[in-house]
Amino acid sequence: MKKKKSTPPEPILCTLLNGPEKFDNHTVIFNLINILIATQDPIIPQYFKYLNYFSGLQYVLFCNRISEKRNKEIPLNQQHFILFYAMLHLTTQLYQSEKIKKLVHSLTTENHTQTFEEKKADLDIICNTALSELKKYYQKNNTLIIAMNKIDAYRISE
């Protein structure tokens, strides 16, 4: 029987803080995407196929880690970093889409127009700030720059 060699894990690029002040926003970001997956909306599979940096299973595993309240700090390797960056970028686009606004309203029993608009404004600031910070700090890693540019080029079709 052949002895298998273990592959070393990818190096950790940074640590994602997921404390109480950030946990709620991360939950909203990933839950919106999970809702789209559950409703079998073609946006998410198309996005994953376009990027081709991670699979649906890798997304689910990362989502489970970030959705666990006990994980106050999450070490990110290159793949996790790209996944997180991609979800932030997708979230900003989703909240600008009328289709998503209608979907969110159809899933709620009460009229949450004001709350949706408030959350949209909050997430726009949070996501755009995080995207620019991530891009600024990792501008010397060519693989990440290529991935971030590919992600930035993606636009949701209405």
mmCIF file of C-alpha atoms in Angstrom:
data_model
loop_
_atom_site.group_PDB
_atom_site.id
_atom_site.type_symbol
_atom_site.label_atom_id
_atom_site.label_comp_id
_atom_site.label_asym_id
_atom_site.label_seq_id
_atom_site.Cartn_x
_atom_site.Cartn_y
_atom_site.Cartn_z
ATOM 1 C CA MET A 1 0.000 0.000 0.000
ATOM 2 C CA LYS A 2 1.310 3.379 -0.998
ATOM 3 C CA LYS A 3 1.876 5.881 1.782
ATOM 4 C CA LYS A 4 0.186 9.213 1.072
ATOM 5 C CA LYS A 5 2.025 12.439 1.646
ATOM 6 C CA SER A 6 0.036 15.106 3.344
ATOM 7 C CA THR A 7 -0.233 18.434 1.602
ATOM 8 C CA PRO A 8 0.631 21.427 3.716
ATOM 9 C CA PRO A 9 -2.155 23.937 4.329
ATOM 10 C CA GLU A 10 -2.127 27.215 2.469
ATOM 11 C CA PRO A 11 -0.446 30.036 4.383
ATOM 12 C CA ILE A 12 -2.672 32.367 6.376
ATOM 13 C CA LEU A 13 -2.876 35.835 4.809
ATOM 14 C CA CYS A 14 -4.840 37.608 7.507
ATOM 15 C CA THR A 15 -7.371 37.142 10.263
ATOM 16 C CA LEU A 16 -10.966 38.168 9.754
ATOM 17 C CA LEU A 17 -12.424 39.738 12.877
ATOM 18 C CA ASN A 18 -15.907 38.394 13.489
ATOM 19 C CA GLY A 19 -16.713 39.898 16.864
ATOM 20 C CA PRO A 20 -20.146 41.120 17.947
ATOM 21 C CA GLU A 21 -19.863 44.404 16.026
ATOM 22 C CA LYS A 22 -19.075 42.627 12.720
ATOM 23 C CA PHE A 23 -20.938 39.354 13.183
ATOM 24 C CA ASP A 24 -24.371 40.838 12.408
ATOM 25 C CA ASN A 25 -23.202 42.351 9.120
ATOM 26 C CA HIS A 26 -21.409 39.163 8.075
ATOM 27 C CA THR A 27 -24.573 37.222 8.871
ATOM 28 C CA VAL A 28 -26.708 39.529 6.715
ATOM 29 C CA ILE A 29 -24.232 39.291 3.827
ATOM 30 C CA PHE A 30 -24.043 35.517 3.823
ATOM 31 C CA ASN A 31 -27.727 34.945 4.622
ATOM 32 C CA LEU A 32 -28.797 36.951 1.569
ATOM 33 C CA ILE A 33 -26.608 34.753 -0.600
ATOM 34 C CA ASN A 34 -27.919 31.640 1.156
ATOM 35 C CA ILE A 35 -31.489 32.765 0.446
ATOM 36 C CA LEU A 36 -30.630 33.101 -3.232
ATOM 37 C CA ILE A 37 -29.098 29.623 -3.202
ATOM 38 C CA ALA A 38 -32.179 28.200 -1.464
ATOM 39 C CA THR A 39 -34.543 29.826 -3.974
ATOM 40 C CA GLN A 40 -32.361 28.418 -6.768
ATOM 41 C CA ASP A 41 -31.777 31.834 -8.261
ATOM 42 C CA PRO A 42 -29.327 31.505 -11.179
ATOM 43 C CA ILE A 43 -27.293 34.548 -10.058
ATOM 44 C CA ILE A 44 -25.166 32.601 -7.569
ATOM 45 C CA PRO A 45 -24.257 29.568 -9.725
ATOM 46 C CA GLN A 46 -23.441 31.928 -12.606
ATOM 47 C CA TYR A 47 -21.233 33.999 -10.317
ATOM 48 C CA PHE A 48 -19.385 30.956 -8.960
ATOM 49 C CA LYS A 49 -18.897 29.643 -12.499
ATOM 50 C CA TYR A 50 -17.662 33.026 -13.739
ATOM 51 C CA LEU A 51 -15.117 33.355 -10.938
ATOM 52 C CA ASN A 52 -14.011 29.700 -10.904
ATOM 53 C CA TYR A 53 -11.956 30.287 -7.736
ATOM 54 C CA PHE A 54 -14.040 28.166 -5.348
ATOM 55 C CA SER A 55 -16.820 25.621 -5.417
ATOM 56 C CA GLY A 56 -20.241 25.692 -3.804
ATOM 57 C CA LEU A 57 -19.000 23.297 -1.134
ATOM 58 C CA GLN A 58 -16.069 25.566 -0.272
ATOM 59 C CA TYR A 59 -18.509 28.469 -0.014
ATOM 60 C CA VAL A 60 -20.749 26.486 2.353
ATOM 61 C CA LEU A 61 -17.805 25.500 4.569
ATOM 62 C CA PHE A 62 -16.614 29.107 4.788
ATOM 63 C CA CYS A 63 -20.162 30.332 5.387
ATOM 64 C CA ASN A 64 -20.512 27.882 8.285
ATOM 65 C CA ARG A 65 -17.303 29.205 9.832
ATOM 66 C CA ILE A 66 -18.299 32.852 9.524
ATOM 67 C CA SER A 67 -21.881 32.195 10.694
ATOM 68 C CA GLU A 68 -20.698 30.541 13.912
ATOM 69 C CA LYS A 69 -20.897 33.149 16.662
ATOM 70 C CA ARG A 70 -18.082 31.486 18.631
ATOM 71 C CA ASN A 71 -15.574 32.232 15.848
ATOM 72 C CA LYS A 72 -14.443 35.705 16.874
ATOM 73 C CA GLU A 73 -11.387 35.505 14.609
ATOM 74 C CA ILE A 74 -11.213 33.524 11.382
ATOM 75 C CA PRO A 75 -7.833 32.896 9.759
ATOM 76 C CA LEU A 76 -8.051 33.450 5.997
ATOM 77 C CA ASN A 77 -5.868 31.726 3.460
ATOM 78 C CA GLN A 78 -5.763 32.933 -0.145
ATOM 79 C CA GLN A 79 -8.888 31.038 -1.197
ATOM 80 C CA HIS A 80 -10.886 32.255 1.821
ATOM 81 C CA PHE A 81 -9.702 35.798 1.175
ATOM 82 C CA ILE A 82 -10.915 35.661 -2.438
ATOM 83 C CA LEU A 83 -14.214 34.127 -1.332
ATOM 84 C CA PHE A 84 -14.807 36.831 1.277
ATOM 85 C CA TYR A 85 -13.862 39.606 -1.157
ATOM 86 C CA ALA A 86 -16.197 38.100 -3.774
ATOM 87 C CA MET A 87 -19.127 37.922 -1.346
ATOM 88 C CA LEU A 88 -18.634 41.554 -0.288
ATOM 89 C CA HIS A 89 -18.586 42.646 -3.929
ATOM 90 C CA LEU A 90 -21.627 40.542 -4.791
ATOM 91 C CA THR A 91 -23.540 41.921 -1.799
ATOM 92 C CA THR A 92 -23.051 45.528 -2.922
ATOM 93 C CA GLN A 93 -24.406 44.575 -6.330
ATOM 94 C CA LEU A 94 -27.298 42.561 -4.929
ATOM 95 C CA TYR A 95 -28.517 45.398 -2.742
ATOM 96 C CA GLN A 96 -28.552 47.707 -5.766
ATOM 97 C CA SER A 97 -30.716 45.264 -7.704
ATOM 98 C CA GLU A 98 -34.475 45.790 -7.838
ATOM 99 C CA LYS A 99 -34.923 42.023 -8.196
ATOM 100 C CA ILE A 100 -33.401 41.454 -4.759
ATOM 101 C CA LYS A 101 -35.470 44.224 -3.214
ATOM 102 C CA LYS A 102 -38.620 42.503 -4.515
ATOM 103 C CA LEU A 103 -37.358 39.123 -3.275
ATOM 104 C CA VAL A 104 -36.681 40.436 0.223
ATOM 105 C CA HIS A 105 -40.110 42.081 0.352
ATOM 106 C CA SER A 106 -41.787 38.878 -0.828
ATOM 107 C CA LEU A 107 -40.073 36.897 1.956
ATOM 108 C CA THR A 108 -41.189 39.225 4.736
ATOM 109 C CA THR A 109 -44.727 39.439 6.054
ATOM 110 C CA GLU A 110 -44.572 43.111 6.979
ATOM 111 C CA ASN A 111 -43.550 46.129 4.936
ATOM 112 C CA HIS A 112 -39.844 46.603 5.642
ATOM 113 C CA THR A 113 -39.063 49.160 2.940
ATOM 114 C CA GLN A 114 -37.362 51.553 5.312
ATOM 115 C CA THR A 115 -35.373 48.796 7.021
ATOM 116 C CA PHE A 116 -34.242 47.439 3.670
ATOM 117 C CA GLU A 117 -33.086 50.888 2.558
ATOM 118 C CA GLU A 118 -31.316 51.480 5.884
ATOM 119 C CA LYS A 119 -29.578 48.100 5.717
ATOM 120 C CA LYS A 120 -28.638 48.776 2.104
ATOM 121 C CA ALA A 121 -27.012 52.069 3.100
ATOM 122 C CA ASP A 122 -25.195 50.445 6.038
ATOM 123 C CA LEU A 123 -23.940 47.512 3.978
ATOM 124 C CA ASP A 124 -22.856 49.768 1.114
ATOM 125 C CA ILE A 125 -20.582 51.670 3.477
ATOM 126 C CA ILE A 126 -19.319 48.546 5.242
ATOM 127 C CA CYS A 127 -18.724 46.515 2.083
ATOM 128 C CA ASN A 128 -17.134 49.332 0.091
ATOM 129 C CA THR A 129 -14.845 50.253 2.979
ATOM 130 C CA ALA A 130 -13.799 46.625 3.439
ATOM 131 C CA LEU A 131 -13.262 46.142 -0.297
ATOM 132 C CA SER A 132 -11.032 49.195 -0.593
ATOM 133 C CA GLU A 133 -9.077 48.261 2.556
ATOM 134 C CA LEU A 134 -8.526 44.697 1.376
ATOM 135 C CA LYS A 135 -7.432 45.907 -2.040
ATOM 136 C CA LYS A 136 -5.058 48.465 -0.512
ATOM 137 C CA TYR A 137 -3.340 46.058 1.877
ATOM 138 C CA TYR A 138 -2.908 43.191 -0.581
ATOM 139 C CA GLN A 139 -1.870 45.118 -3.692
ATOM 140 C CA LYS A 140 1.528 43.369 -3.857
ATOM 141 C CA ASN A 141 0.109 39.859 -4.198
ATOM 142 C CA ASN A 142 -0.324 39.302 -7.941
ATOM 143 C CA THR A 143 -2.696 36.358 -7.566
ATOM 144 C CA LEU A 144 -4.994 38.367 -5.341
ATOM 145 C CA ILE A 145 -4.839 41.418 -7.628
ATOM 146 C CA ILE A 146 -5.887 39.290 -10.606
ATOM 147 C CA ALA A 147 -8.718 37.717 -8.602
ATOM 148 C CA MET A 148 -9.904 41.071 -7.211
ATOM 149 C CA ASN A 149 -9.902 42.653 -10.675
ATOM 150 C CA LYS A 150 -11.913 39.732 -12.072
ATOM 151 C CA ILE A 151 -14.382 40.081 -9.203
ATOM 152 C CA ASP A 152 -14.608 43.875 -9.663
ATOM 153 C CA ALA A 153 -15.351 43.400 -13.373
ATOM 154 C CA TYR A 154 -18.431 41.262 -12.707
ATOM 155 C CA ARG A 155 -21.817 42.943 -13.030
ATOM 156 C CA ILE A 156 -25.207 41.410 -12.284
ATOM 157 C CA SER A 157 -27.530 41.493 -15.265
ATOM 158 C CA GLU A 158 -31.056 42.630 -14.464
#
